[in-house]
PDB file of C-alpha atoms in Angstrom:
ATOM      1  CA  UNK A 276      -3.050   1.016  -8.143  1.00 82.00           C
ATOM      2  CA  UNK A 277      -0.458   3.267  -8.387  1.00 89.00           C
ATOM      3  CA  UNK A 278       2.397   5.510  -6.782  1.00 93.00           C
ATOM      4  CA  UNK A 279       3.026   7.426  -3.259  1.00 95.00           C
ATOM      5  CA  UNK A 280       6.320   8.703  -1.775  1.00 97.00           C
ATOM      6  CA  UNK A 281       6.403   7.845   1.974  1.00 97.00           C
ATOM      7  CA  UNK A 282       7.736   8.552   4.812  1.00 98.00           C
ATOM      8  CA  UNK A 283       9.311   7.044   7.485  1.00 97.00           C
ATOM      9  CA  UNK A 284       9.736   8.512  10.833  1.00 97.00           C
ATOM     10  CA  UNK A 285      12.551   7.579  13.964  1.00 96.00           C
ATOM     11  CA  UNK A 286      11.174   9.213  16.958  1.00 95.00           C
ATOM     12  CA  UNK A 287      12.184   8.315  20.768  1.00 93.00           C
ATOM     13  CA  UNK A 288       9.351   5.985  22.826  1.00 91.00           C
ATOM     14  CA  UNK A 289       8.378   8.208  24.904  1.00 91.00           C
ATOM     15  CA  UNK A 290       4.749   9.514  25.627  1.00 92.00           C
ATOM     16  CA  UNK A 291       3.567  12.301  23.845  1.00 94.00           C
ATOM     17  CA  UNK A 292       5.930  12.577  21.106  1.00 94.00           C
ATOM     18  CA  UNK A 293       4.217  10.922  17.551  1.00 95.00           C
ATOM     19  CA  UNK A 294       1.123  13.230  19.066  1.00 96.00           C
ATOM     20  CA  UNK A 295       3.767  15.668  18.441  1.00 96.00           C
ATOM     21  CA  UNK A 296       4.755  14.955  16.061  1.00 97.00           C
ATOM     22  CA  UNK A 297       0.924  14.655  14.327  1.00 97.00           C
ATOM     23  CA  UNK A 298      -0.102  18.342  16.622  1.00 97.00           C
ATOM     24  CA  UNK A 299       2.013  19.668  13.673  1.00 97.00           C
ATOM     25  CA  UNK A 300       1.732  17.815  11.180  1.00 97.00           C
ATOM     26  CA  UNK A 301      -2.045  19.037  12.120  1.00 97.00           C
ATOM     27  CA  UNK A 302      -1.907  22.247  11.650  1.00 97.00           C
ATOM     28  CA  UNK A 303      -0.141  22.389   8.885  1.00 96.00           C
ATOM     29  CA  UNK A 304      -2.521  20.918   7.583  1.00 96.00           C
ATOM     30  CA  UNK A 305      -1.913  17.510   6.070  1.00 96.00           C
ATOM     31  CA  UNK A 306      -3.664  14.602   6.313  1.00 94.00           C
ATOM     32  CA  UNK A 307      -2.309  10.981   6.031  1.00 92.00           C
ATOM     33  CA  UNK A 308      -3.598   8.223   3.031  1.00 92.00           C
ATOM     34  CA  UNK A 309      -1.758   5.631   5.360  1.00 93.00           C
ATOM     35  CA  UNK A 310      -0.342   5.087   8.151  1.00 94.00           C
ATOM     36  CA  UNK A 311       1.789   2.219  10.288  1.00 95.00           C
ATOM     37  CA  UNK A 312       3.819   3.947  14.055  1.00 94.00           C
ATOM     38  CA  UNK A 313       6.237  -0.051  14.431  1.00 92.00           C
ATOM     39  CA  UNK A 314       7.477  -0.157  18.017  1.00 88.00           C
ATOM     40  CA  UNK A 315      11.569  -0.624  18.212  1.00 80.00           C
ATOM     41  CA  UNK A 316      12.714  -0.566  21.518  1.00 83.00           C
ATOM     42  CA  UNK A 317      13.525   2.642  22.003  1.00 89.00           C
ATOM     43  CA  UNK A 318      12.827   4.081  19.419  1.00 92.00           C
ATOM     44  CA  UNK A 319       9.704   3.951  16.846  1.00 92.00           C
ATOM     45  CA  UNK A 320       8.732   4.039  13.491  1.00 95.00           C
ATOM     46  CA  UNK A 321       6.565   5.873  12.417  1.00 96.00           C
ATOM     47  CA  UNK A 322       5.414   5.106   8.212  1.00 96.00           C
ATOM     48  CA  UNK A 323       3.310   7.579   6.597  1.00 96.00           C
ATOM     49  CA  UNK A 324       1.730   8.666   3.359  1.00 96.00           C
ATOM     50  CA  UNK A 325       0.783  11.730   3.388  1.00 96.00           C
ATOM     51  CA  UNK A 326      -1.694  13.388   0.723  1.00 94.00           C
ATOM     52  CA  UNK A 327       0.497  17.063   0.221  1.00 96.00           C
ATOM     53  CA  UNK A 328       4.588  15.265  -0.142  1.00 97.00           C
ATOM     54  CA  UNK A 329       5.703  18.926   0.419  1.00 97.00           C
ATOM     55  CA  UNK A 330       3.789  20.341   3.129  1.00 97.00           C
ATOM     56  CA  UNK A 331       4.923  16.867   4.824  1.00 97.00           C
ATOM     57  CA  UNK A 332       8.283  17.536   4.804  1.00 98.00           C
ATOM     58  CA  UNK A 333       8.082  21.366   5.420  1.00 97.00           C
ATOM     59  CA  UNK A 334       6.695  19.805   8.737  1.00 97.00           C
ATOM     60  CA  UNK A 335       9.105  17.576   9.677  1.00 98.00           C
ATOM     61  CA  UNK A 336      11.944  20.041   8.881  1.00 97.00           C
ATOM     62  CA  UNK A 337      10.461  23.320  11.180  1.00 97.00           C
ATOM     63  CA  UNK A 338      10.313  20.308  14.117  1.00 96.00           C
ATOM     64  CA  UNK A 339      13.188  18.791  13.820  1.00 96.00           C
ATOM     65  CA  UNK A 340      12.177  15.459  13.001  1.00 96.00           C
ATOM     66  CA  UNK A 341      14.170  13.917  10.286  1.00 96.00           C
ATOM     67  CA  UNK A 342      12.740  11.842   7.678  1.00 97.00           C
ATOM     68  CA  UNK A 343      13.700   8.633   4.992  1.00 97.00           C
ATOM     69  CA  UNK A 344      11.621   8.843   1.820  1.00 97.00           C
ATOM     70  CA  UNK A 345      11.026   5.986  -0.315  1.00 97.00           C
ATOM     71  CA  UNK A 346       8.797   5.113  -3.087  1.00 96.00           C
ATOM     72  CA  UNK A 347       6.018   2.271  -1.606  1.00 96.00           C
ATOM     73  CA  UNK A 348       2.848   1.159  -3.554  1.00 95.00           C
ATOM     74  CA  UNK A 349      -0.300   2.144  -2.752  1.00 94.00           C
ATOM     75  CA  UNK A 350      -3.240  -0.841  -3.837  1.00 93.00           C
ATOM     76  CA  UNK A 351      -6.510  -1.692  -2.724  1.00 90.00           C
ATOM     77  CA  UNK A 352      -7.869  -4.590  -2.076  1.00 89.00           C
ATOM     78  CA  UNK A 353     -10.883  -6.244  -1.956  1.00 88.00           C
ATOM     79  CA  UNK A 354     -12.759  -6.309   1.558  1.00 84.00           C
ATOM     80  CA  UNK A 355     -12.921 -10.888   0.300  1.00 88.00           C
ATOM     81  CA  UNK A 356     -11.361 -13.302   2.424  1.00 91.00           C
ATOM     82  CA  UNK A 357      -7.187 -14.049   1.103  1.00 91.00           C
ATOM     83  CA  UNK A 358      -7.387 -10.797  -1.231  1.00 91.00           C
ATOM     84  CA  UNK A 359      -3.795  -9.998   0.486  1.00 92.00           C
ATOM     85  CA  UNK A 360      -2.661 -13.492  -0.007  1.00 93.00           C
ATOM     86  CA  UNK A 361      -3.357 -13.630  -3.353  1.00 93.00           C
ATOM     87  CA  UNK A 362      -1.625 -10.315  -4.158  1.00 92.00           C
ATOM     88  CA  UNK A 363       1.498 -11.465  -2.745  1.00 93.00           C
ATOM     89  CA  UNK A 364       1.576 -14.813  -4.548  1.00 94.00           C
ATOM     90  CA  UNK A 365       1.347 -12.664  -7.293  1.00 93.00           C
ATOM     91  CA  UNK A 366       4.396  -9.961  -6.468  1.00 94.00           C
ATOM     92  CA  UNK A 367       6.163 -14.063  -5.559  1.00 94.00           C
ATOM     93  CA  UNK A 368       5.544 -15.974  -8.332  1.00 93.00           C
ATOM     94  CA  UNK A 369       7.642 -12.728 -10.604  1.00 92.00           C
ATOM     95  CA  UNK A 370      10.656 -13.801  -7.546  1.00 93.00           C
ATOM     96  CA  UNK A 371       9.395 -10.561  -6.351  1.00 94.00           C
ATOM     97  CA  UNK A 372      10.142  -9.306  -2.573  1.00 94.00           C
ATOM     98  CA  UNK A 373       7.889  -7.252   0.062  1.00 95.00           C
ATOM     99  CA  UNK A 374      10.500  -5.478   2.379  1.00 95.00           C
ATOM    100  CA  UNK A 375       7.454  -5.541   4.202  1.00 94.00           C
ATOM    101  CA  UNK A 376       3.403  -3.698   3.768  1.00 95.00           C
ATOM    102  CA  UNK A 377       0.507  -1.995   6.128  1.00 93.00           C
ATOM    103  CA  UNK A 378      -3.106  -1.262   5.528  1.00 87.00           C
ATOM    104  CA  UNK A 379      -5.204   1.244   5.508  1.00 84.00           C
ATOM    105  CA  UNK A 380      -8.873   1.276   5.809  1.00 64.00           C
ATOM    106  CA  UNK A 381      -9.878   4.083   3.490  1.00 60.00           C
ATOM    107  CA  UNK A 382      -9.949   3.180   0.215  1.00 55.00           C
ATOM    108  CA  UNK A 383      -9.191   5.479  -2.588  1.00 56.00           C
ATOM    109  CA  UNK A 384     -12.142   7.955  -3.261  1.00 58.00           C
ATOM    110  CA  UNK A 385     -14.597   5.773  -5.994  1.00 54.00           C
ATOM    111  CA  UNK A 386     -13.488   2.770  -4.600  1.00 55.00           C
ATOM    112  CA  UNK A 387     -16.092   0.112  -3.134  1.00 60.00           C
ATOM    113  CA  UNK A 388     -15.178  -1.647  -0.263  1.00 61.00           C
ATOM    114  CA  UNK A 389     -11.570  -3.228   1.127  1.00 70.00           C
ATOM    115  CA  UNK A 390      -8.619  -1.603   2.363  1.00 85.00           C
ATOM    116  CA  UNK A 391      -5.491  -0.169   1.105  1.00 89.00           C
ATOM    117  CA  UNK A 392      -2.085  -1.508   1.386  1.00 91.00           C
ATOM    118  CA  UNK A 393       1.135   0.341   1.004  1.00 94.00           C
ATOM    119  CA  UNK A 394       3.305  -2.216  -0.154  1.00 94.00           C
ATOM    120  CA  UNK A 395       7.344  -1.052  -0.536  1.00 95.00           C
ATOM    121  CA  UNK A 396       9.458  -4.237  -2.674  1.00 94.00           C
ATOM    122  CA  UNK A 397      12.565  -4.158  -3.710  1.00 93.00           C
ATOM    123  CA  UNK A 398      11.242  -4.143  -7.592  1.00 92.00           C
ATOM    124  CA  UNK A 399       8.737  -0.768  -8.240  1.00 92.00           C
ATOM    125  CA  UNK A 400       8.391  -1.110 -11.925  1.00 91.00           C
ATOM    126  CA  UNK A 401       8.579  -4.725 -12.186  1.00 94.00           C
ATOM    127  CA  UNK A 402       5.775  -4.998  -9.871  1.00 93.00           C
ATOM    128  CA  UNK A 403       3.327  -2.165 -11.315  1.00 92.00           C
ATOM    129  CA  UNK A 404       3.306  -4.173 -14.215  1.00 92.00           C
ATOM    130  CA  UNK A 405       2.870  -7.622 -12.366  1.00 90.00           C
ATOM    131  CA  UNK A 406      -0.290  -5.943 -10.240  1.00 89.00           C
ATOM    132  CA  UNK A 407      -1.365  -4.226 -13.984  1.00 85.00           C
ATOM    133  CA  UNK A 408      -2.545  -7.639 -15.568  1.00 69.00           C
ATOM    134  CA  UNK A 409      -6.092  -7.998 -15.493  1.00 53.00           C
ATOM    135  CA  UNK A 410      -6.503 -10.081 -12.569  1.00 45.00           C
ATOM    136  CA  UNK A 411      -7.666 -12.818 -15.767  1.00 36.00           C
ATOM    137  CA  UNK A 412      -4.274 -12.294 -17.582  1.00 38.00           C
ATOM    138  CA  UNK A 413      -2.764 -15.179 -15.510  1.00 43.00           C
ATOM    139  CA  UNK A 414      -5.728 -18.162 -15.194  1.00 42.00           C
ATOM    140  CA  UNK A 415      -6.345 -20.563 -17.920  1.00 39.00           C
ATOM    141  CA  UNK A 416      -9.173 -19.831 -19.175  1.00 42.00           C
ATOM    142  CA  UNK A 417     -12.252 -22.594 -18.640  1.00 43.00           C
ATOM    143  CA  UNK A 418     -12.986 -24.579 -21.747  1.00 52.00           C
ATOM    144  CA  UNK A 419     -15.977 -23.529 -22.931  1.00 59.00           C
ATOM    145  CA  UNK A 420     -19.479 -24.944 -21.335  1.00 57.00           C
ATOM    146  CA  UNK A 421     -20.786 -27.012 -24.121  1.00 64.00           C
ATOM    147  CA  UNK A 422     -25.222 -28.055 -24.784  1.00 64.00           C
ATOM    148  CA  UNK A 423     -26.512 -30.992 -24.493  1.00 69.00           C
ATOM    149  CA  UNK A 424     -27.555 -32.150 -28.079  1.00 69.00           C
ATOM    150  CA  UNK A 425     -31.131 -32.394 -27.049  1.00 68.00           C
ATOM    151  CA  UNK A 426     -31.035 -28.513 -25.797  1.00 63.00           C
ATOM    152  CA  UNK A 427     -29.323 -27.245 -28.799  1.00 61.00           C
ATOM    153  CA  UNK A 428     -31.283 -28.693 -31.336  1.00 60.00           C
ATOM    154  CA  UNK A 429     -34.885 -25.044 -30.134  1.00 57.00           C
TER     155      UNK A 429
END
C-alpha cells in the first residue's frame, strides 16, 4: 500500500473531448496507474493516477485543462471473493469514510494477481496505519490444536 497524487478533470460531455486529453497526455509520455471516467450530466469527471505527476500537470496546463489534485491510497486487492469488502470493513471499523474508490486491473510491479484499488478517505494517515497493520493482528488467535494423549506418547 502506498499514497499517490490523483488528478481530477471535468470535461464537457461531448465526443472527442476525452480522447483529445488522453492523446495530449500520451504525447507527453504520461501513463496511468489507474483511471476512472464518470458521467455527471453535461460534464464528465476523469480521475486518474499518473505515473509522472509533473509531466501530467505540465500537459494539462499546456492544453488549458483545469484539474484538482488529491492524495489517495493505492492498495493491492487480492483476487479473492470479498477482498475489497474486507478492506472496506477494516476502514469502517475505525470510523473512516471512503469518499470514493475505483480500481485498476494493473497491479504493482511484482504483485501476484488481484488489482489495484484507488481509495480517497477522510483521514489518509489513519487509513495507512489501519491497512498497514498485519492482516492477522486484529483477529483472535485460534487456540492451539492439542493432539490426543495416545498420539503424544509416540
